[in-house]
mmCIF file of C-alpha atoms and ligand atoms in Angstrom:
data_model
loop_
_atom_site.group_PDB
_atom_site.id
_atom_site.type_symbol
_atom_site.label_atom_id
_atom_site.label_comp_id
_atom_site.label_asym_id
_atom_site.label_seq_id
_atom_site.Cartn_x
_atom_site.Cartn_y
_atom_site.Cartn_z
ATOM 1 C CA MET N 194 80.717 56.509 184.249
ATOM 2 C CA SER N 195 80.492 55.328 180.649
ATOM 3 C CA TYR N 196 82.717 56.931 178.016
ATOM 4 C CA PRO N 197 82.244 59.341 176.209
ATOM 5 C CA GLN N 198 80.685 61.774 178.664
ATOM 6 C CA HIS N 199 79.852 64.376 176.068
ATOM 7 C CA ARG N 200 77.728 63.534 173.058
ATOM 8 C CA PRO N 201 77.230 66.496 170.696
ATOM 9 C CA ARG N 202 75.725 64.032 168.205
ATOM 10 C CA ARG N 203 72.516 64.022 170.283
ATOM 11 C CA LEU N 204 71.705 67.422 168.758
ATOM 12 C CA ARG N 205 72.172 66.085 165.175
ATOM 13 C CA ARG N 206 69.858 63.113 165.326
ATOM 14 C CA THR N 207 66.813 64.436 163.443
ATOM 15 C CA GLU N 208 66.095 67.358 161.174
ATOM 16 C CA ALA N 209 63.597 68.701 163.782
ATOM 17 C CA ILE N 210 66.336 68.799 166.423
ATOM 18 C CA ARG N 211 68.908 70.257 164.026
ATOM 19 C CA SER N 212 66.402 72.959 163.065
ATOM 20 C CA LEU N 213 65.851 73.975 166.707
ATOM 21 C CA VAL N 214 69.546 74.456 167.382
ATOM 22 C CA ARG N 215 70.642 75.898 164.013
ATOM 23 C CA GLU N 216 72.645 79.108 164.505
ATOM 24 C CA THR N 217 72.438 80.578 160.993
ATOM 25 C CA THR N 218 69.394 80.951 158.734
ATOM 26 C CA LEU N 219 69.250 81.652 155.086
ATOM 27 C CA THR N 220 66.074 83.037 153.555
ATOM 28 C CA PRO N 221 65.146 84.361 150.076
ATOM 29 C CA ALA N 222 64.462 87.748 151.739
ATOM 30 C CA SER N 223 68.167 88.058 152.553
ATOM 31 C CA LEU N 224 69.222 87.689 148.921
ATOM 32 C CA VAL N 225 69.688 90.335 146.237
ATOM 33 C CA TYR N 226 69.686 89.378 142.557
ATOM 34 C CA PRO N 227 72.070 91.218 140.162
ATOM 35 C CA MET N 228 70.665 92.103 136.707
ATOM 36 C CA PHE N 229 72.177 93.513 133.493
ATOM 37 C CA VAL N 230 69.963 95.921 131.560
ATOM 38 C CA CYS N 231 70.688 96.764 127.923
ATOM 39 C CA PRO N 232 69.082 99.019 125.272
ATOM 40 C CA GLY N 233 66.330 97.801 122.868
ATOM 41 C CA THR N 234 63.244 95.689 123.362
ATOM 42 C CA GLY N 235 62.680 91.952 123.422
ATOM 43 C CA ILE N 236 66.378 91.261 124.083
ATOM 44 C CA GLN N 237 67.577 88.444 126.297
ATOM 45 C CA ASN N 238 71.132 87.285 125.665
ATOM 46 C CA GLU N 239 72.611 84.743 127.998
ATOM 47 C CA ILE N 240 76.153 85.585 129.265
ATOM 48 C CA PRO N 241 78.427 82.631 128.336
ATOM 49 C CA SER N 242 80.481 82.655 131.536
ATOM 50 C CA LEU N 243 77.345 83.215 133.733
ATOM 51 C CA PRO N 244 74.947 80.447 132.702
ATOM 52 C CA GLY N 245 71.334 81.457 133.511
ATOM 53 C CA ILE N 246 72.148 85.165 133.745
ATOM 54 C CA TYR N 247 71.206 87.471 130.861
ATOM 55 C CA GLN N 248 71.712 90.863 129.353
ATOM 56 C CA GLN N 249 68.135 92.027 128.968
ATOM 57 C CA SER N 250 66.211 94.995 127.648
ATOM 58 C CA VAL N 251 63.956 96.749 130.147
ATOM 59 C CA ASP N 252 60.762 94.885 129.051
ATOM 60 C CA ARG N 253 62.343 91.439 129.564
ATOM 61 C CA ALA N 254 64.154 92.487 132.725
ATOM 62 C CA LEU N 255 60.851 93.730 134.175
ATOM 63 C CA GLU N 256 59.275 90.316 133.501
ATOM 64 C CA GLU N 257 62.083 88.686 135.355
ATOM 65 C CA CYS N 258 61.692 91.127 138.275
ATOM 66 C CA ARG N 259 58.061 90.008 138.660
ATOM 67 C CA ALA N 260 59.318 86.391 139.017
ATOM 68 C CA VAL N 261 62.050 87.506 141.384
ATOM 69 C CA GLU N 262 59.428 89.194 143.612
ATOM 70 C CA GLN N 263 57.217 86.070 143.528
ATOM 71 C CA GLU N 264 60.147 84.027 144.761
ATOM 72 C CA GLY N 265 60.417 86.216 147.832
ATOM 73 C CA ILE N 266 63.834 87.613 146.998
ATOM 74 C CA GLY N 267 64.666 90.845 148.847
ATOM 75 C CA GLY N 268 65.852 93.050 146.050
ATOM 76 C CA VAL N 269 67.672 93.562 142.800
ATOM 77 C CA ILE N 270 70.840 95.446 141.920
ATOM 78 C CA LEU N 271 70.938 96.860 138.406
ATOM 79 C CA PHE N 272 73.928 97.231 136.079
ATOM 80 C CA GLY N 273 73.666 98.999 132.749
ATOM 81 C CA ILE N 274 75.002 98.387 129.268
ATOM 82 C CA PRO N 275 74.841 101.698 127.431
ATOM 83 C CA GLU N 276 74.178 102.245 123.752
ATOM 84 C CA SER N 277 77.467 104.154 123.491
ATOM 85 C CA LYS N 278 80.568 104.956 125.556
ATOM 86 C CA ASP N 279 82.800 108.049 125.840
ATOM 87 C CA GLU N 280 85.858 109.214 127.781
ATOM 88 C CA ARG N 281 83.831 110.497 130.755
ATOM 89 C CA GLY N 282 81.094 107.866 130.744
ATOM 90 C CA SER N 283 78.278 110.414 130.203
ATOM 91 C CA ARG N 284 75.598 107.753 129.506
ATOM 92 C CA ALA N 285 75.963 106.759 133.175
ATOM 93 C CA TRP N 286 73.874 109.718 134.309
ATOM 94 C CA ALA N 287 71.483 109.986 131.297
ATOM 95 C CA ALA N 288 67.807 109.946 132.325
ATOM 96 C CA ASP N 289 66.965 107.782 129.357
ATOM 97 C CA ALA N 290 69.735 105.192 129.748
ATOM 98 C CA PRO N 291 68.786 101.519 130.461
ATOM 99 C CA VAL N 292 69.304 101.571 134.272
ATOM 100 C CA GLN N 293 67.291 104.755 134.782
ATOM 101 C CA ARG N 294 64.454 103.450 132.591
ATOM 102 C CA MET N 295 64.537 100.089 134.359
ATOM 103 C CA VAL N 296 64.237 101.703 137.825
ATOM 104 C CA GLU N 297 61.234 103.712 136.619
ATOM 105 C CA ALA N 298 59.653 100.575 135.189
ATOM 106 C CA VAL N 299 60.055 98.611 138.434
ATOM 107 C CA ARG N 300 58.672 101.553 140.387
ATOM 108 C CA ARG N 301 55.673 101.832 138.140
ATOM 109 C CA ALA N 302 55.057 98.103 138.491
ATOM 110 C CA ASN N 303 54.885 98.604 142.251
ATOM 111 C CA LEU N 304 57.016 95.570 143.054
ATOM 112 C CA ARG N 305 57.917 94.813 146.579
ATOM 113 C CA LEU N 306 61.633 94.704 145.856
ATOM 114 C CA VAL N 307 64.422 96.913 147.177
ATOM 115 C CA VAL N 308 65.762 98.595 143.993
ATOM 116 C CA ILE N 309 69.474 99.082 144.195
ATOM 117 C CA THR N 310 71.594 100.645 141.484
ATOM 118 C CA ASP N 311 75.326 100.162 140.965
ATOM 119 C CA VAL N 312 77.055 103.518 140.684
ATOM 120 C CA CYS N 313 80.249 103.347 138.611
ATOM 121 C CA LEU N 314 81.640 104.538 135.314
ATOM 122 C CA CYS N 315 83.533 101.451 134.024
ATOM 123 C CA GLU N 316 80.581 100.200 131.918
ATOM 124 C CA TYR N 317 80.266 103.647 130.361
ATOM 125 C CA THR N 318 83.856 104.750 129.650
ATOM 126 C CA THR N 319 85.728 103.858 126.428
ATOM 127 C CA HIS N 320 88.808 103.006 128.535
ATOM 128 C CA GLY N 321 86.873 100.875 130.931
ATOM 129 C CA HIS N 322 88.193 102.451 134.118
ATOM 130 C CA CYS N 323 85.907 103.404 137.044
ATOM 131 C CA GLY N 324 86.690 107.070 136.789
ATOM 132 C CA VAL N 325 88.028 109.945 134.696
ATOM 133 C CA VAL N 326 91.520 109.231 133.328
ATOM 134 C CA VAL N 327 94.071 112.081 133.431
ATOM 135 C CA ASN N 328 97.591 111.414 132.309
ATOM 136 C CA GLY N 329 97.070 107.682 132.394
ATOM 137 C CA GLU N 330 95.750 107.646 135.990
ATOM 138 C CA VAL N 331 92.180 107.677 137.364
ATOM 139 C CA ASP N 332 91.698 111.182 138.839
ATOM 140 C CA ASN N 333 89.914 110.827 142.152
ATOM 141 C CA ASP N 334 88.380 114.248 142.692
ATOM 142 C CA ALA N 335 87.301 114.814 139.055
ATOM 143 C CA THR N 336 85.485 111.476 139.298
ATOM 144 C CA LEU N 337 83.510 112.336 142.440
ATOM 145 C CA GLU N 338 81.367 114.943 140.728
ATOM 146 C CA LEU N 339 80.418 112.491 137.989
ATOM 147 C CA LEU N 340 79.592 109.740 140.459
ATOM 148 C CA ALA N 341 77.372 112.160 142.390
ATOM 149 C CA GLU N 342 75.556 112.946 139.073
ATOM 150 C CA VAL N 343 75.101 109.238 138.401
ATOM 151 C CA ALA N 344 73.701 108.633 141.884
ATOM 152 C CA LEU N 345 71.307 111.620 141.546
ATOM 153 C CA SER N 346 70.002 110.374 138.205
ATOM 154 C CA HIS N 347 69.274 106.942 139.810
ATOM 155 C CA ALA N 348 67.537 108.609 142.758
ATOM 156 C CA ARG N 349 65.450 110.698 140.332
ATOM 157 C CA ALA N 350 64.390 107.518 138.620
ATOM 158 C CA GLY N 351 63.268 106.090 141.989
ATOM 159 C CA ALA N 352 66.080 103.946 143.314
ATOM 160 C CA ASP N 353 65.805 102.954 146.974
ATOM 161 C CA TRP N 354 69.566 102.693 147.396
ATOM 162 C CA VAL N 355 72.538 103.654 145.302
ATOM 163 C CA ALA N 356 75.664 101.515 145.546
ATOM 164 C CA PRO N 357 78.984 103.126 144.603
ATOM 165 C CA SER N 358 81.437 100.442 143.467
ATOM 166 C CA ASP N 359 84.241 102.653 142.091
ATOM 167 C CA MET N 360 86.469 102.830 145.221
ATOM 168 C CA MET N 361 87.329 106.515 144.811
ATOM 169 C CA ASP N 362 88.165 108.260 148.096
ATOM 170 C CA GLY N 363 85.334 110.450 149.408
ATOM 171 C CA ARG N 364 82.628 109.221 147.037
ATOM 172 C CA VAL N 365 80.139 108.283 149.728
ATOM 173 C CA GLY N 366 80.294 111.803 151.191
ATOM 174 C CA ALA N 367 80.065 113.397 147.724
ATOM 175 C CA ILE N 368 76.972 111.280 146.830
ATOM 176 C CA ARG N 369 75.322 111.879 150.235
ATOM 177 C CA GLN N 370 75.687 115.635 149.868
ATOM 178 C CA GLN N 371 74.378 115.639 146.291
ATOM 179 C CA LEU N 372 71.327 113.494 147.186
ATOM 180 C CA ASP N 373 70.542 115.641 150.239
ATOM 181 C CA GLU N 374 70.840 118.924 148.318
ATOM 182 C CA HIS N 375 68.299 117.654 145.770
ATOM 183 C CA GLY N 376 65.705 116.362 148.165
ATOM 184 C CA PHE N 377 66.720 112.713 148.226
ATOM 185 C CA SER N 378 67.673 112.415 151.875
ATOM 186 C CA HIS N 379 65.512 109.248 151.999
ATOM 187 C CA VAL N 380 67.666 107.433 149.390
ATOM 188 C CA GLY N 381 70.159 105.060 151.033
ATOM 189 C CA ILE N 382 73.835 104.389 150.242
ATOM 190 C CA LEU N 383 75.005 100.787 150.062
ATOM 191 C CA ALA N 384 78.770 101.342 149.892
ATOM 192 C CA TYR N 385 81.047 98.768 148.296
ATOM 193 C CA ALA N 386 83.304 99.695 151.210
ATOM 194 C CA ALA N 387 85.865 96.882 151.110
ATOM 195 C CA LYS N 388 86.138 96.057 147.451
ATOM 196 C CA TYR N 389 89.205 94.074 146.536
ATOM 197 C CA CYS N 390 91.100 94.005 143.268
ATOM 198 C CA SER N 391 89.965 90.514 142.426
ATOM 199 C CA ALA N 392 90.333 87.935 139.648
ATOM 200 C CA PHE N 393 86.834 86.885 140.397
ATOM 201 C CA TYR N 394 85.157 89.787 138.531
ATOM 202 C CA GLN N 395 86.213 88.426 135.132
ATOM 203 C CA PRO N 396 82.797 87.008 134.056
ATOM 204 C CA PHE N 397 81.092 90.268 135.153
ATOM 205 C CA ARG N 398 83.421 92.238 132.892
ATOM 206 C CA GLU N 399 82.264 90.111 129.955
ATOM 207 C CA ALA N 400 78.637 90.616 131.059
ATOM 208 C CA ALA N 401 78.972 94.373 131.483
ATOM 209 C CA ASP N 402 81.629 94.916 128.769
ATOM 210 C CA SER N 403 83.607 96.805 131.362
ATOM 211 C CA ALA N 404 87.176 95.430 131.278
ATOM 212 C CA PRO N 405 89.912 98.135 131.553
ATOM 213 C CA GLN N 406 91.420 98.757 128.118
ATOM 214 C CA PHE N 407 94.839 99.474 129.652
ATOM 215 C CA GLY N 408 96.396 98.684 133.005
ATOM 216 C CA ASP N 409 94.269 97.298 135.878
ATOM 217 C CA ARG N 410 92.315 98.501 138.850
ATOM 218 C CA ARG N 411 95.036 98.065 141.509
ATOM 219 C CA GLY N 412 95.369 101.822 141.840
ATOM 220 C CA TYR N 413 91.907 102.037 143.363
ATOM 221 C CA GLN N 414 90.610 98.622 144.413
ATOM 222 C CA MET N 415 92.047 97.034 147.554
ATOM 223 C CA ASP N 416 95.023 94.685 147.820
ATOM 224 C CA PRO N 417 93.754 91.140 148.602
ATOM 225 C CA ALA N 418 96.531 90.875 151.220
ATOM 226 C CA ASN N 419 94.963 93.562 153.479
ATOM 227 C CA ALA N 420 92.361 93.133 156.152
ATOM 228 C CA ARG N 421 93.092 96.028 158.580
ATOM 229 C CA GLU N 422 92.772 98.367 155.624
ATOM 230 C CA ALA N 423 89.261 97.067 155.085
ATOM 231 C CA LEU N 424 88.244 98.274 158.588
ATOM 232 C CA ARG N 425 89.626 101.709 157.751
ATOM 233 C CA GLU N 426 87.708 101.832 154.407
ATOM 234 C CA VAL N 427 84.492 100.799 156.178
ATOM 235 C CA ALA N 428 85.022 103.341 158.984
ATOM 236 C CA LEU N 429 85.498 106.119 156.422
ATOM 237 C CA ASP N 430 82.382 105.142 154.461
ATOM 238 C CA ILE N 431 80.240 105.044 157.597
ATOM 239 C CA GLU N 432 81.590 108.445 158.650
ATOM 240 C CA GLU N 433 80.730 109.785 155.201
ATOM 241 C CA GLY N 434 77.168 108.500 155.474
ATOM 242 C CA ALA N 435 76.999 104.929 154.244
ATOM 243 C CA ASP N 436 73.841 103.190 155.463
ATOM 244 C CA VAL N 437 75.030 99.652 154.684
ATOM 245 C CA VAL N 438 78.638 98.542 153.993
ATOM 246 C CA MET N 439 79.603 95.733 151.687
ATOM 247 C CA VAL N 440 82.525 93.361 151.412
ATOM 248 C CA LYS N 441 83.332 92.058 147.910
ATOM 249 C CA PRO N 442 84.056 89.372 146.811
ATOM 250 C CA ALA N 443 82.570 87.135 149.534
ATOM 251 C CA LEU N 444 84.129 83.649 149.736
ATOM 252 C CA PRO N 445 87.847 84.551 149.714
ATOM 253 C CA TYR N 446 87.071 87.321 152.248
ATOM 254 C CA LEU N 447 84.935 85.617 154.924
ATOM 255 C CA ASP N 448 87.492 86.812 157.528
ATOM 256 C CA VAL N 449 86.938 90.374 156.394
ATOM 257 C CA ILE N 450 83.144 90.007 156.625
ATOM 258 C CA ARG N 451 83.540 88.718 160.186
ATOM 259 C CA ALA N 452 85.920 91.485 161.134
ATOM 260 C CA VAL N 453 83.601 94.209 159.785
ATOM 261 C CA ARG N 454 80.551 92.563 161.435
ATOM 262 C CA ASP N 455 82.340 92.601 164.818
ATOM 263 C CA ALA N 456 83.673 96.133 164.553
ATOM 264 C CA PHE N 457 80.629 98.080 163.349
ATOM 265 C CA ALA N 458 76.890 98.281 164.131
ATOM 266 C CA VAL N 459 75.651 99.007 160.580
ATOM 267 C CA PRO N 460 74.201 96.293 158.348
ATOM 268 C CA VAL N 461 76.808 94.354 156.387
ATOM 269 C CA ALA N 462 76.271 92.998 152.867
ATOM 270 C CA ALA N 463 78.479 90.617 150.934
ATOM 271 C CA TYR N 464 78.764 90.280 147.175
ATOM 272 C CA ASN N 465 79.105 86.663 146.041
ATOM 273 C CA VAL N 466 80.564 87.726 142.692
ATOM 274 C CA SER N 467 80.506 86.503 139.116
ATOM 275 C CA GLY N 468 83.667 84.377 139.335
ATOM 276 C CA GLU N 469 82.440 82.638 142.432
ATOM 277 C CA TYR N 470 79.209 81.769 140.605
ATOM 278 C CA ALA N 471 81.079 80.692 137.484
ATOM 279 C CA MET N 472 83.340 78.336 139.489
ATOM 280 C CA VAL N 473 80.329 76.510 140.908
ATOM 281 C CA LYS N 474 78.556 76.362 137.509
ATOM 282 C CA ALA N 475 81.658 74.991 135.834
ATOM 283 C CA ALA N 476 82.148 72.231 138.458
ATOM 284 C CA VAL N 477 78.431 71.395 138.341
ATOM 285 C CA ALA N 478 78.536 71.144 134.529
ATOM 286 C CA GLN N 479 81.353 68.572 134.940
ATOM 287 C CA GLY N 480 79.270 66.618 137.354
ATOM 288 C CA TRP N 481 81.781 67.265 140.074
ATOM 289 C CA LEU N 482 79.503 69.075 142.545
ATOM 290 C CA ASP N 483 75.843 68.881 143.578
ATOM 291 C CA GLU N 484 74.681 72.428 142.837
ATOM 292 C CA GLN N 485 71.936 72.728 145.471
ATOM 293 C CA ARG N 486 74.110 71.405 148.299
ATOM 294 C CA ALA N 487 77.124 73.426 147.250
ATOM 295 C CA VAL N 488 75.271 76.710 146.795
ATOM 296 C CA LEU N 489 73.249 76.500 149.991
ATOM 297 C CA GLU N 490 76.398 75.646 151.939
ATOM 298 C CA LEU N 491 78.360 78.578 150.419
ATOM 299 C CA LEU N 492 75.522 81.080 151.038
ATOM 300 C CA THR N 493 75.038 79.787 154.594
ATOM 301 C CA ALA N 494 78.841 80.264 155.191
ATOM 302 C CA ILE N 495 78.633 83.874 153.992
ATOM 303 C CA ARG N 496 75.776 84.543 156.399
ATOM 304 C CA ARG N 497 77.611 82.731 159.232
ATOM 305 C CA ALA N 498 80.642 84.933 158.616
ATOM 306 C CA GLY N 499 78.368 87.889 159.462
ATOM 307 C CA ALA N 500 76.677 89.129 156.293
ATOM 308 C CA ASP N 501 73.073 90.334 156.851
ATOM 309 C CA PHE N 502 72.290 89.892 153.204
ATOM 310 C CA ILE N 503 74.033 88.540 150.085
ATOM 311 C CA LEU N 504 74.143 89.744 146.475
ATOM 312 C CA THR N 505 74.300 86.570 144.439
ATOM 313 C CA TYR N 506 73.656 85.336 140.912
ATOM 314 C CA HIS N 507 72.313 82.189 142.535
ATOM 315 C CA ALA N 508 69.475 84.110 144.304
ATOM 316 C CA ARG N 509 66.663 82.672 142.158
ATOM 317 C CA GLN N 510 67.791 79.055 142.275
ATOM 318 C CA ALA N 511 68.593 79.395 146.014
ATOM 319 C CA ALA N 512 65.121 80.905 146.713
ATOM 320 C CA ARG N 513 63.457 77.959 144.986
ATOM 321 C CA TRP N 514 65.507 75.409 146.864
ATOM 322 C CA LEU N 515 64.921 77.175 150.197
ATOM 323 C CA ARG N 516 61.164 77.096 149.670
ATOM 324 C CA SER N 517 61.156 73.386 148.789
ATOM 325 C CA CYS N 518 63.396 72.365 151.740
HETATM 326 C C1 PBG W 1786 81.893 97.968 138.699
HETATM 327 C C2 PBG W 1786 81.594 96.619 139.275
HETATM 328 C C3 PBG W 1786 82.258 95.403 139.142
HETATM 329 C C4 PBG W 1786 81.511 94.493 139.808
HETATM 330 C C5 PBG W 1786 80.424 95.142 140.400
HETATM 331 N N1 PBG W 1786 80.530 96.471 140.084
HETATM 332 C C6 PBG W 1786 83.468 95.017 138.331
HETATM 333 C C7 PBG W 1786 84.787 95.628 138.614
HETATM 334 O O1 PBG W 1786 85.062 96.237 139.618
HETATM 335 O O2 PBG W 1786 85.580 95.394 137.711
HETATM 336 C C8 PBG W 1786 81.799 92.972 139.896
HETATM 337 C C9 PBG W 1786 80.661 92.090 140.206
HETATM 338 C C10 PBG W 1786 80.895 90.688 139.864
HETATM 339 O O3 PBG W 1786 81.952 90.250 139.544
HETATM 340 O O4 PBG W 1786 79.866 89.956 139.996
HETATM 341 N N2 PBG W 1786 83.013 98.603 139.118
#
């Protein structure tokens, strides 16, 4: 018998063969595009640390949503930049604030996109924390009522899913109850269930003007050293009524995505966050990486780890590349 006996390379000879045996697929429909909506009209300001991503007024953001739909992308997640901030973040649940108006606009335009809203207070509070601050600490239970108000205002505007990203204990249950009591039992909850206290949110905080003005978020976001704790967080969110659970960030936490995928039967999302996008963009700008190859490899890896869909700033570019491949 000639050596070697086993030849795995036989399945790599042509693209047609590779396609037949490929284990993981990546499609535009499994991507969600994050957008930042600001007050005013005709506004489109590029975010310096997120090249190609903009703070946009509702009119411009709606135009981009039409393109996003054309590209076959599954949905959008909306973040708001309010006209003013206060201690409690009251613009977060205002019916006439940018996110609420944007949701209404997308609904009126009848776009075939899943409309997801981020539910948090950090963009809306003067101190930049994700909840109400009492004696220098974020008060969990006082924050729950406000988050439930925010989620309700998004549901009233027409959101398909609300996505709490604050990491308060019990917020999924509080939101579920509020939605159900007001006739929004059909609105889903995408829980940022395992959200780590990560350095990779820094460009987002520039984009959303949401950096904490004192201290940090270690008192509520998860310790990057912990994986078992992620399973506990996910279990609690599912028990409280989460329809989809999310791991965030994605690339430093592929092991957590896999563990969650294996342990639970609900859909799993992963957030390929701002700092992960910025790293790729910076290397590409230096000529050190080929952007298309790098991005499609990274997104495929997140899917292979077990994510059903991915929130990514690369959604539009990736969708175009996937269609031309
Ligand atoms: C709000 C929120 C953050 C992100 C999503 N929702 C920032 C944070 O927790 O400070 C980060 C997303 C990204 O970096 O792309 N709490």
